[in-house]
Coordinates of C-alpha atoms in Angstrom, one line a residue:
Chain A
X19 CA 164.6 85.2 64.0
X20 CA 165.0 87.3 67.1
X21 CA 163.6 90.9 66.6
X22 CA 167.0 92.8 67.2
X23 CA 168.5 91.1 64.4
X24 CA 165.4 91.2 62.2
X25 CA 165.8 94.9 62.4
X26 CA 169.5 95.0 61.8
X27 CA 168.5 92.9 58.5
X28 CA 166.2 95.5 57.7
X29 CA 168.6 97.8 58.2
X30 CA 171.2 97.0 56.1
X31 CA 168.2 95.9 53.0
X32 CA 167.5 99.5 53.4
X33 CA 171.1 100.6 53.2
X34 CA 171.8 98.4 50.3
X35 CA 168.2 99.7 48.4
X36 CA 169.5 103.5 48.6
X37 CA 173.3 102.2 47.3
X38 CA 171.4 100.3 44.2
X39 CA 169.9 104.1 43.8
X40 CA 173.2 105.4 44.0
X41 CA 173.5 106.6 47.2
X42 CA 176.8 106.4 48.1
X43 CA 176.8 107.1 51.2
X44 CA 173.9 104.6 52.3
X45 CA 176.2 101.7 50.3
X46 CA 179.3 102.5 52.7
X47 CA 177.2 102.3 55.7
X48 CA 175.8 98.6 54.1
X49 CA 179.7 97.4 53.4
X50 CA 180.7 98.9 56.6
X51 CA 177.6 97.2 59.1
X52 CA 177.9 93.8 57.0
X53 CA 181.6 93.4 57.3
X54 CA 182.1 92.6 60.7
X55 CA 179.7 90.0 60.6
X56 CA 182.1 88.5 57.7
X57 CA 185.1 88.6 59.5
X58 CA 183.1 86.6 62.3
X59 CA 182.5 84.1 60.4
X60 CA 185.9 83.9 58.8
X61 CA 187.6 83.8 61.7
X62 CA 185.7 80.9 63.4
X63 CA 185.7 79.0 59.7
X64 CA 189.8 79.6 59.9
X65 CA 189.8 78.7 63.3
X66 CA 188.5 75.0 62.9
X67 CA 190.4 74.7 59.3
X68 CA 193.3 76.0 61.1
X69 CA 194.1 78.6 59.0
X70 CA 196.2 81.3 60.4
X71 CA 194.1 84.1 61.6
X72 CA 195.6 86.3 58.8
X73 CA 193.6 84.7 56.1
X74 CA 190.3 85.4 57.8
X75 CA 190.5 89.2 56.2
X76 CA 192.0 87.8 53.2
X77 CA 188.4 86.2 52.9
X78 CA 186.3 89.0 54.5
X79 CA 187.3 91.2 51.5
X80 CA 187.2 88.2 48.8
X81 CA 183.4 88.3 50.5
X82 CA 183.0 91.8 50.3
X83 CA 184.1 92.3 46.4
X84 CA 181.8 89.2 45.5
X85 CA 178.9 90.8 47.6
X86 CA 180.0 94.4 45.5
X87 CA 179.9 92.9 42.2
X88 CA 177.0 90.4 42.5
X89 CA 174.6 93.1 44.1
X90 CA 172.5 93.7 41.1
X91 CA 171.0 89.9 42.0
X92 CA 169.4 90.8 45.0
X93 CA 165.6 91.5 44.4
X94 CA 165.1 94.4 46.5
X95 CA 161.4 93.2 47.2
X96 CA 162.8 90.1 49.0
X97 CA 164.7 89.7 52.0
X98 CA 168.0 90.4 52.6
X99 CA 169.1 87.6 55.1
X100 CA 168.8 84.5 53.0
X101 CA 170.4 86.2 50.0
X102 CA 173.6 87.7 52.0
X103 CA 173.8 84.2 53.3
X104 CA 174.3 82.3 50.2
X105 CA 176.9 84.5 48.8
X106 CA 179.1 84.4 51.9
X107 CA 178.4 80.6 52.0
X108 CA 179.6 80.1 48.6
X109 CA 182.6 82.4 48.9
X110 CA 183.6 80.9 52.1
X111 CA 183.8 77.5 50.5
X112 CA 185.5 78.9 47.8
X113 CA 188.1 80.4 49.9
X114 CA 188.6 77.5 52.3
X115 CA 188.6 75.1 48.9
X116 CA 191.3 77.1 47.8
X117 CA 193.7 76.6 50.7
X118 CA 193.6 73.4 50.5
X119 CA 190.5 72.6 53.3
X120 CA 187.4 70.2 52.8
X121 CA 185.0 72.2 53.6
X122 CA 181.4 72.2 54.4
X123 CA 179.1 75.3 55.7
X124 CA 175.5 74.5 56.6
X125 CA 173.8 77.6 55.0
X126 CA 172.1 77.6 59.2
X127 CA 176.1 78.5 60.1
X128 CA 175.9 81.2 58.6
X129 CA 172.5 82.7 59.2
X130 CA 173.6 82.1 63.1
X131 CA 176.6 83.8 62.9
X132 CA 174.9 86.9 61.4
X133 CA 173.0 87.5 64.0
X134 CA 176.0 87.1 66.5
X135 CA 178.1 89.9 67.9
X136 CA 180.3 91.2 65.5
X137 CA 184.6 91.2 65.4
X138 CA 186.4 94.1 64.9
X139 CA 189.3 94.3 62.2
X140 CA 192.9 93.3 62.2
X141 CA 195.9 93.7 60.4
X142 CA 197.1 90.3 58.3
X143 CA 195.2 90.9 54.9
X144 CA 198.1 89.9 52.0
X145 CA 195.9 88.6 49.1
X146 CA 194.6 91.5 47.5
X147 CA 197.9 93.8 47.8
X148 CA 199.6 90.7 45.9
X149 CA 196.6 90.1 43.3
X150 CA 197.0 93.9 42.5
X151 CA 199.9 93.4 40.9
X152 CA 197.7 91.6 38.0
X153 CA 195.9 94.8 37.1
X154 CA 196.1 96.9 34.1
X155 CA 198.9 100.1 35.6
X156 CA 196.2 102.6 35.2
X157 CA 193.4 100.4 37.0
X158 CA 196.3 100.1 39.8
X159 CA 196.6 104.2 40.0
X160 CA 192.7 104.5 40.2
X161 CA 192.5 101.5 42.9
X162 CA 195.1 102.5 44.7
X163 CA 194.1 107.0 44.5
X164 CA 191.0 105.7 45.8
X165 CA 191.5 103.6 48.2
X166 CA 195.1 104.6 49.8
X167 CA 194.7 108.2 49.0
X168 CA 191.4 108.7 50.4
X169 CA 189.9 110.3 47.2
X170 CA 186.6 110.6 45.2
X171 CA 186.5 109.7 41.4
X172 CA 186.1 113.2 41.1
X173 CA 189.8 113.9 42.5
X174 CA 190.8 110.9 41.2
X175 CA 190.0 111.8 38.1
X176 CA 191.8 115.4 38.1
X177 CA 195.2 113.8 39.6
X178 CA 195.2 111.7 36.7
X179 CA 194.1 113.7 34.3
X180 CA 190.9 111.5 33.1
X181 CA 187.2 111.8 32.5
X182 CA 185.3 111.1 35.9
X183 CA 183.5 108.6 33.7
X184 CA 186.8 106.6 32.6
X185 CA 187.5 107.3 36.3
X186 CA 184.4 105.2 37.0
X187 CA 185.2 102.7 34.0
X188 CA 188.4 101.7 35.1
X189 CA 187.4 101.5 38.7
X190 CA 184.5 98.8 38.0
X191 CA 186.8 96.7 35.4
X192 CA 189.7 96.7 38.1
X193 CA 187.7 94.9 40.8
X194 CA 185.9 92.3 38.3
X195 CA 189.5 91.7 37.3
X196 CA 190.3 91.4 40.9
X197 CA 187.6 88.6 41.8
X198 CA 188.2 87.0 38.7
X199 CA 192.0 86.7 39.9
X200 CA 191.0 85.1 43.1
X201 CA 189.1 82.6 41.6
X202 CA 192.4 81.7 39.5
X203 CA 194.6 82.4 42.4
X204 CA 196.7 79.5 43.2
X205 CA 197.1 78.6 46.7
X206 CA 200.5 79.2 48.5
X207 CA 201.0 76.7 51.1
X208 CA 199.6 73.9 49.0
X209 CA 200.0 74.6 45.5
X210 CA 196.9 73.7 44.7
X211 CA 195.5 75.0 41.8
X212 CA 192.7 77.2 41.7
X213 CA 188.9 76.6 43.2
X214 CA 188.2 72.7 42.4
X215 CA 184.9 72.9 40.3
X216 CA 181.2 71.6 42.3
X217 CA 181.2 68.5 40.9
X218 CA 184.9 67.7 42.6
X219 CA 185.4 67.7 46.2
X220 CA 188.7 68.8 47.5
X221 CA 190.4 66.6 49.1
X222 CA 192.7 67.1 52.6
Chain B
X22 CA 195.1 97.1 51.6
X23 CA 192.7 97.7 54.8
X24 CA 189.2 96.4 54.4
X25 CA 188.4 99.5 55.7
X26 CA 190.0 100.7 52.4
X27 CA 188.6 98.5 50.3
X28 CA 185.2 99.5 51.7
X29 CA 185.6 102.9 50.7
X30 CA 186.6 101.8 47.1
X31 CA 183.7 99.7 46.7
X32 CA 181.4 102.3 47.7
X33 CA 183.1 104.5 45.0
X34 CA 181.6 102.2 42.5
X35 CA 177.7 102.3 43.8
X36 CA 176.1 103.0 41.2
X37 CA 174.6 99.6 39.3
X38 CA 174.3 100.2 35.8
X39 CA 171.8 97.6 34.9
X40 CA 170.1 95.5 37.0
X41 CA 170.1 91.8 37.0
X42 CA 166.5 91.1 36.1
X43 CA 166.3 93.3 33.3
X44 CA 169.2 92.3 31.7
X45 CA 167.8 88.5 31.8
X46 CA 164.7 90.1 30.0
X47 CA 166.5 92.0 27.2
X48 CA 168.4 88.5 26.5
X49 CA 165.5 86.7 27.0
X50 CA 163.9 88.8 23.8
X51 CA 166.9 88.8 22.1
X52 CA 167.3 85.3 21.8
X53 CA 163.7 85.5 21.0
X54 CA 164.1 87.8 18.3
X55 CA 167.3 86.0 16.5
X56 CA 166.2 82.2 16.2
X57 CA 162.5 83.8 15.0
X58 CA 164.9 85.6 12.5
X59 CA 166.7 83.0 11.2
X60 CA 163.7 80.4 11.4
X61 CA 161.7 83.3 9.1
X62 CA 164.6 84.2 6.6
X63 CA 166.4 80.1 6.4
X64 CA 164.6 77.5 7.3
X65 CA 160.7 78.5 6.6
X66 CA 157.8 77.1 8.4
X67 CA 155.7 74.2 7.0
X68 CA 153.4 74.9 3.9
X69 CA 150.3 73.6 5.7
X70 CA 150.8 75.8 8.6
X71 CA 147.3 77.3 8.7
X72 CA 145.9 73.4 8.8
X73 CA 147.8 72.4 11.0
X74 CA 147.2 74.4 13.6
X75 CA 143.7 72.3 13.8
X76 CA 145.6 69.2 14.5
X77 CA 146.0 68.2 18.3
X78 CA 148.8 66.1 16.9
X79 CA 150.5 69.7 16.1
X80 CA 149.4 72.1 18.8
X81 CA 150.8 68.9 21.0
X82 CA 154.2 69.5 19.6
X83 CA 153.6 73.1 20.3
X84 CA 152.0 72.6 23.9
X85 CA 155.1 70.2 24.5
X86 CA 158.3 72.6 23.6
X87 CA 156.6 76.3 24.9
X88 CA 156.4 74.3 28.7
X89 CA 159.6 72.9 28.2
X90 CA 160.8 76.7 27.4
X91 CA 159.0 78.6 30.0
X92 CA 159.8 76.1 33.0
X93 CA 163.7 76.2 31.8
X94 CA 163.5 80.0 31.7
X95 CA 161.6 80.5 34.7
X96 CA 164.7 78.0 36.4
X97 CA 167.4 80.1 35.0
X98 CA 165.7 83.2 35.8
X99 CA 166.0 82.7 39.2
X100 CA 169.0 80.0 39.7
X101 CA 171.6 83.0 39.6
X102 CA 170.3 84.8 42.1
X103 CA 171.6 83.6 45.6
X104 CA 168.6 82.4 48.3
X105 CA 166.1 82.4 45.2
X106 CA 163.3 79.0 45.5
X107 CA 164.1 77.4 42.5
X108 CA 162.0 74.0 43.3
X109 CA 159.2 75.1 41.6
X110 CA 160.3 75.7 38.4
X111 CA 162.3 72.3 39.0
X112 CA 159.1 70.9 39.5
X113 CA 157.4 72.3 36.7
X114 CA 160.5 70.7 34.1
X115 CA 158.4 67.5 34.9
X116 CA 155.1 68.3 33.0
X117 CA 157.0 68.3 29.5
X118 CA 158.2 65.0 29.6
X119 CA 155.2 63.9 31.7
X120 CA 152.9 65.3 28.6
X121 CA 155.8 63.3 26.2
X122 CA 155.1 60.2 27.8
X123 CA 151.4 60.5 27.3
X124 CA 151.6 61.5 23.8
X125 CA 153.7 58.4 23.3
X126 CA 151.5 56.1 24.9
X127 CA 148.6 57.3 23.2
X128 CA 150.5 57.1 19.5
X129 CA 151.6 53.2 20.7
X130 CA 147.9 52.0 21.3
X131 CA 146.8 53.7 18.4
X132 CA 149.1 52.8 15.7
X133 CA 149.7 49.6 14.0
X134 CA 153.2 48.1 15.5
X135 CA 154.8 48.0 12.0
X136 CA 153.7 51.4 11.4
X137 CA 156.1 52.5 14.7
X138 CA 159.4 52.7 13.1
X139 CA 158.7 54.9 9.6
X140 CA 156.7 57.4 12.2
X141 CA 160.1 57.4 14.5
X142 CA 162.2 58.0 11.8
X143 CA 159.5 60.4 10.2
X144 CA 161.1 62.8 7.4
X145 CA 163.5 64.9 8.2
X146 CA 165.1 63.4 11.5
X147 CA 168.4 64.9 10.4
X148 CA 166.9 68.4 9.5
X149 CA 165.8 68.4 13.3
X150 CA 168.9 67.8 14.8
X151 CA 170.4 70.4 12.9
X152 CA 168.2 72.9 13.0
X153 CA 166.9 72.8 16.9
X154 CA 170.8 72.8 17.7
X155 CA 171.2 75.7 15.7
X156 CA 168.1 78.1 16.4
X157 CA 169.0 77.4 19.9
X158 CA 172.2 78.9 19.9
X159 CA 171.1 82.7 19.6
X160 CA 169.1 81.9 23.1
X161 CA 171.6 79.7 24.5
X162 CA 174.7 82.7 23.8
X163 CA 172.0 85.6 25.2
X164 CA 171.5 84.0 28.4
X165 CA 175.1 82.8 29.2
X166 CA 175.7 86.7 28.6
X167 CA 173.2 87.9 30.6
X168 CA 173.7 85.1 33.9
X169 CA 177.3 85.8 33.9
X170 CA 176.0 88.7 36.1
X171 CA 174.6 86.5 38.4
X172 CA 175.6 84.6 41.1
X173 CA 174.7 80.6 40.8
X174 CA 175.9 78.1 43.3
X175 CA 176.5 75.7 40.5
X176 CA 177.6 77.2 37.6
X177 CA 177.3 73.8 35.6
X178 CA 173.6 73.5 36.4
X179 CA 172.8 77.3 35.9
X180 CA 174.1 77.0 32.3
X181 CA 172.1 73.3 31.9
X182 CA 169.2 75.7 32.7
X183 CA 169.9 78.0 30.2
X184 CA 170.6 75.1 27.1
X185 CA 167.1 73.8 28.2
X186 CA 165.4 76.8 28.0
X187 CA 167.4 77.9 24.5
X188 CA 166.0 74.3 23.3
X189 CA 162.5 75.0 24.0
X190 CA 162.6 78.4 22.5
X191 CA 164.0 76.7 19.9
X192 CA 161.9 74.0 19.7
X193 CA 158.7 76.2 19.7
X194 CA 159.9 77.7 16.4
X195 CA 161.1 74.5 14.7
X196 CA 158.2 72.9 15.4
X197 CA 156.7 75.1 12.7
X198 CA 158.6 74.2 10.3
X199 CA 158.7 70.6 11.3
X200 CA 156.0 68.5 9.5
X201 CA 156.2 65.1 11.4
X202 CA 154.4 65.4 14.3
X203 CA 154.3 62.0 16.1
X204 CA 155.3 62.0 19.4
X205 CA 157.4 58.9 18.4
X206 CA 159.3 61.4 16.2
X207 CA 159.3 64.0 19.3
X208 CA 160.6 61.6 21.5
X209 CA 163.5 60.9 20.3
X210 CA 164.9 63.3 18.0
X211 CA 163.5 67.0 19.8
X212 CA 164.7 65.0 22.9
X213 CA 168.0 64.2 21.5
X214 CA 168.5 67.9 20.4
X215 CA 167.7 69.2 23.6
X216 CA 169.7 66.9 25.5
X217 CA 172.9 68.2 23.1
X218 CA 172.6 71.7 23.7
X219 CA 171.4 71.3 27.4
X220 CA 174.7 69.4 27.8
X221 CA 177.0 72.4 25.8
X222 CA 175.1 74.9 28.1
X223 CA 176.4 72.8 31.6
X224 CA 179.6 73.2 29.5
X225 CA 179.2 76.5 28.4
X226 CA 178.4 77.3 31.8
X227 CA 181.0 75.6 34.2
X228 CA 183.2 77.9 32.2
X229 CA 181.5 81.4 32.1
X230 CA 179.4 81.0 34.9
X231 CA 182.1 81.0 37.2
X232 CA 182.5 84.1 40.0

């Protein structure tokens, strides 16, 4: 691994040690440096499954939520690279399964593409705005004070006149409910239902 | 919603409440701690417990089920955890039917032929595949609990991982209670139980496992 990216990697493992410490701060700066590198990836993946460029976020934030909610399995002793790596591999199979592509991503793919320059954001994201519309109302008014509005829990939690701890609550069981509605989320230009399981290739 | 946007609402939720490993370790225990429960207060161990602890026959069964257990746990341990090596815990699933197959050999060259079958069918054949099934389930329920935090690439095998290793716990414990210790008897009836609850984990996990 070349040294510049080496250092990035360790970079972003130090990031991502504060945020398990609860250091917000450090944990934005982690979501914020790795998400380029996503979108990257998703692009070129959407590119050669031709997807419309649109999906690529789509699949950047499916990505990022996964990465949010499964960071407890990182082992903080061991390196970052190969772990971030896996989890983007396996969501960007997921994602491409879903639309209907055969997909495979050699786990090298995506080391390479971590360590290449990164792409800067565009408009076209549509998945998540639809899949709120499966939350609870109240997980909707936190998600959407937060996120929209700009506010901390602590705000959050005055405007709607809750505990910064049921705040906190309802924030966490909104996004598992969101990942778990994009694994049952059915595709739209195929119809195809849901992510096919390991054991069953999707087919064209 | 912007992924800058949704940055900034992930980061709202930083703080981890529990982390993976020790949550794998608190169900690890409790599993532990309910089959040993119901083992104790149900099922009883064997009367000649204290003698048979001399036998190699015994301490075989013993040997046999805790590697099973500790190479299963050591697998689903790590399978959730995205990059882990799980290959040498893979590897190490081997000695337990590796030591199996010796233990059956041995028993074939040593005992008369028409002695075989009433060792294979032994006593209570029936009592083992009910009760290995069964103290295996407190394990089994733990660790699906605990992995659904994790992140495995196959969500079938993580959960086979976590039957096998529920079996050997279980296994251990019946195995005091158990009182026909050929590895005939072992061989096919601790195997068939494990294979049951190894399959309901795959099943169990293909389900929950999912993320």
């Amino acid at each position: 691994m070349p040294d510049a990216s080496r250092q990035r990697e360790e970079q972003w493992a130090q990031w991502l040690r504060l945020g398990l410490d609860g250091d917000q701060a450090a944990y934005e700066r982690f979501l914020a440096a790795i998400a380029p590198y996503l979108r990257a990836m998703a692009r070129r993946r959407a590119r050669e499954s031709g997807l419309p460029a649109g999906d690529a976020e789509d699949i950047v934030q499916e990505t990022l939520i996964a990465i949010h909610l499964k960071r407890g399995t990182w082992d903080p002793q061991r390196p970052l690279g190969p772990w971030i790596a896996t989890i983007v591999r396996n969501k960007m199979i997921d994602a491409l399964r879903r639309r209907g592509r055969r997909v495979t991503v050699p786990i090298e793919d995506v080391i390479e593409t971590l360590e290449a320059p990164a792409a800067a954001e565009t408009l076209g994201e549509r998945d998540l705005e639809r899949l709120l519309a499966g939350l609870k109302q109240q997980q909707v008014a936190v998600v959407r004070s937060i996120s929209l509005g700009g506010m901390s829990v602590r705000e959050t939690a005055l405007k709607l006149s809750m505990t910064e701890t049921a705040v906190r609550v309802t924030l966490h069981r909104a996004l598992k409910k969101l990942a778990a509605l994009y694994r049952a989320d059915t595709v739209r230009e195929t119809g195809r239902e849901g992510r096919a399981s390991d054991e069953v290739e999707a087919k064209e | 919603m912007k992924t800058s946007d949704l940055i900034a609402l992930l980061s709202q939720d930083a703080p981890l409440s529990a982390r993976y490993g020790r949550n794998l370790r608190l169900a690890t225990l409790a599993g532990v701690a309910i089959a040993l429960a119901l083992l104790l207060f149900e099922i009883g161990t064997r009367a000649d417990l204290a003698e048979a602890m001399g036998t190699v026959r015994f301490l075989a069964k013993l040997v046999l089920a805790a590697s099973l257990g500790l190479a299963a746990l050591g697998l689903a341990f790590r399978i959730g955890r995205p990059g882990a090596k799980t290959r040498g815990w893979a590897l190490a699933l081997l000695f337990a039917p590796a030591l199996l197959a010796a233990g059956v050999a041995i028993e074939l060259m040593t005992v008369p032929a028409d002695e075989w079958m009433t060792k294979l069918v032994g006593r209570n054949w029936a009592y083992c595949l009910t009760f290995i099934p069964l103290l295996a389930l407190g394990p089994l329920a733990c660790l699906l609990a605990a992995m659904r935090g994790g992140a495995p690439g196959n969500p079938a095998l993580a959960g086979a991982a976590a039957g096998l290793a529920a079996s050997g716990i279980a296994a251990v414990l019946y195995a005091t209670h158990c009182t026909d210790d050929s590895p005939l008897f072992v061989a096919t009836w601790y195997t068939i139980a494990t294979l049951v609850m190894t399959a309901a984990g795959a099943l169990a996990g293909s389900r929950l496992l999912r993320w």
